[in-house]
Amino acid sequence: MTDGRVTAAVLVIGDEILSGRTRDTNSQYIAHFLLQIGVETREIRVTPDVEEEIVAALNALRARYDYVFTTGGIGPTHDDITADAVAKAFGVGISEDPRAIALLLEWIRPEDLNEARRRMARIPHGAELVANPLSKAPGFWIGNVIVMAGVPAVMQVMLDDVAPKLVRGATILSETIDVRGLPEGAYAAGLAEIAKAFPQLSIGSYPSLRDGKFYNQIILRGRDAGVLAAAAEQTRTMLGRLG
Amino acid sequence: MTDGRVTAAVLVIGDEILSGRTRDTNSQYIAHFLLQIGVETREIRVTPDVEEEIVAALNALRARYDYVFTTGGIGPTHDDITADAVAKAFGVGISEDPRAIALLLEWIRPEDLNEARRRMARIPHGAELVANPLSKAPGFWIGNVIVMAGVPAVMQVMLDDVAPKLVRGATILSETIDVRGLPEGAYAAGLAEIAKAFPQLSIGSYPSLRDGKFYNQIILRGRDAGVLAAAAEQTRTMLGRLG
């Protein structure tokens, strides 16, 4: 949190993402959501359902970034091991949390609260619960790590619950310039000069291919609206001279 | 490459993914592609356009996995720094490669081959080129690291070029069981027993939410068709007893 920057990492937990079976849409959602409140996602990792891998990734990420948001692995089945991995990473105990049991009982009849379902109430000691208005089984927040579900709709309501409590950075503004008819190689030198002149901005050029043709966008990002506008103006002028 | 396993990591390079602006579809494509040829993706990372971050991620991943596939950052603009980062990670030099220049000249007229475009021919010493039939600018392969473009269509033809040269693992088979009408908590104990009885398989339960209702799939993966069939049969029987 130096100079108004607040950083985050997203840790996606699950073999189903690594097998290519399931598309991870959560990391993009979280990154986009966080950017709106001035929190920059600086790294995303996807890790398998293996405890030591999750622990290692958690400890690497929580030491480097202001926040770590995890998704996945907090359900009732044997492959849901995130809560235990988080407890291990923090070196704290874990046990059934009466607050979490109470929440589960809003969704599950007492006679159906079997051992597997009770697993969803296992919360590392010292963690705060994250509300899940959709299906009750809570996420949790410990230190700078926020543990959320993998099902996108559930993750999203958990993120809504957490958002008001996050430290926010200065809002990150952006300008998008559609480059019409010019290939990247034609404006790369001009853009490099502008990037050099505005080191406080992040300036990128992004090609995409549609119907066999490349289309490019230039995106400028920064916290100072005046500086951003000046750089965007120079970029448009530079492109105008070339096009 | 112990016991017939071949592992891989995917390193996605680019601020545009971390900002949430662009959805990374490449890592899922690569993971799915590799699984078909017996190569297991064990980790995915997304890193910003910052040289020391790319170098650190590359060195962590190439030491752990049989292959590392990178996407992004090999175009002509100032934010395309992947090739230099790879050279730095391997501690080798980098310069304009005449083979790469020849390829660029199939796509770009000699008078248009400016300094920015020549950047796309900068290849770390000792690397082999990866063909790009779509827009010529090549990827490359050095050690166990395969460097590909970020534009999905270009990445995909590069992966096609590389595939025949990869060491393949034993084919990974899978069985998907749609769980009709049973919540995860109802079959979690039964599934845990089956997972325990078949430690050579990876067995996961994957919930999704559609129209406010949870739907679950159980996926079993392994290399031995007989073992897989036996575990799938036990899973179906277990579900049948419950449903």
CSV table of C-alpha atoms in Angstrom, one decimal, chain A residues 11-16 47-56 58 70-89 94 116 119-120 122-124 140 147-148, chain B residues 42 184 192 195 203-206:
chain,number,residue,atom,x,y,z
A,11,LEU,CA,-5.6,-17.9,-6.4
A,12,VAL,CA,-7.9,-20.2,-8.3
A,13,ILE,CA,-7.9,-23.7,-6.7
A,14,GLY,CA,-9.1,-26.7,-8.7
A,15,ASP,CA,-8.1,-29.6,-10.9
A,16,GLU,CA,-11.1,-28.9,-13.1
A,47,THR,CA,-3.2,-24.5,-8.5
A,48,PRO,CA,-4.4,-28.1,-8.2
A,49,ASP,CA,-6.4,-29.7,-5.3
A,50,VAL,CA,-3.1,-30.6,-3.5
A,51,GLU,CA,-2.7,-29.3,0.0
A,52,GLU,CA,1.1,-28.5,-0.2
A,53,GLU,CA,0.6,-26.7,-3.5
A,54,ILE,CA,-2.1,-24.5,-2.1
A,55,VAL,CA,-0.2,-23.8,1.1
A,56,ALA,CA,2.9,-22.8,-0.9
A,58,LEU,CA,-0.9,-18.9,-0.4
A,70,THR,CA,-9.0,-17.5,-3.4
A,71,THR,CA,-11.8,-19.3,-5.2
A,72,GLY,CA,-12.8,-23.0,-5.0
A,73,GLY,CA,-12.4,-25.9,-2.8
A,74,ILE,CA,-14.8,-25.0,0.1
A,75,GLY,CA,-17.6,-27.5,-0.6
A,76,PRO,CA,-18.5,-30.7,1.3
A,77,THR,CA,-16.6,-33.3,-0.9
A,78,HIS,CA,-13.3,-34.9,-0.2
A,79,ASP,CA,-11.5,-32.7,-2.8
A,80,ASP,CA,-12.5,-29.6,-1.0
A,81,ILE,CA,-9.4,-28.9,1.0
A,82,THR,CA,-9.0,-25.1,0.8
A,83,ALA,CA,-10.0,-24.3,4.4
A,84,ASP,CA,-7.5,-26.8,5.8
A,85,ALA,CA,-4.7,-25.5,3.5
A,86,VAL,CA,-5.4,-22.0,4.6
A,87,ALA,CA,-5.2,-22.9,8.3
A,88,LYS,CA,-1.9,-24.7,7.6
A,89,ALA,CA,-0.5,-21.7,5.7
A,94,ILE,CA,-9.2,-25.2,12.3
A,116,ALA,CA,-19.7,-34.0,4.9
A,119,ARG,CA,-17.0,-29.8,6.7
A,120,MET,CA,-18.3,-26.6,5.1
A,122,ARG,CA,-14.7,-25.9,9.3
A,123,ILE,CA,-13.2,-22.4,9.6
A,124,PRO,CA,-9.5,-21.6,10.5
A,140,PHE,CA,-14.0,-16.5,5.3
A,147,VAL,CA,-11.5,-17.4,0.7
A,148,MET,CA,-14.5,-17.7,-1.6
B,42,ARG,CA,-0.2,-28.5,-13.1
B,184,GLU,CA,-23.1,-32.8,-3.0
B,192,ALA,CA,-14.7,-40.0,-0.3
B,195,ALA,CA,-11.6,-41.8,-3.8
B,203,ILE,CA,-11.9,-37.9,-8.5
B,204,GLY,CA,-13.6,-34.6,-8.2
B,205,SER,CA,-17.1,-33.3,-7.6
B,206,TYR,CA,-18.0,-30.1,-9.5
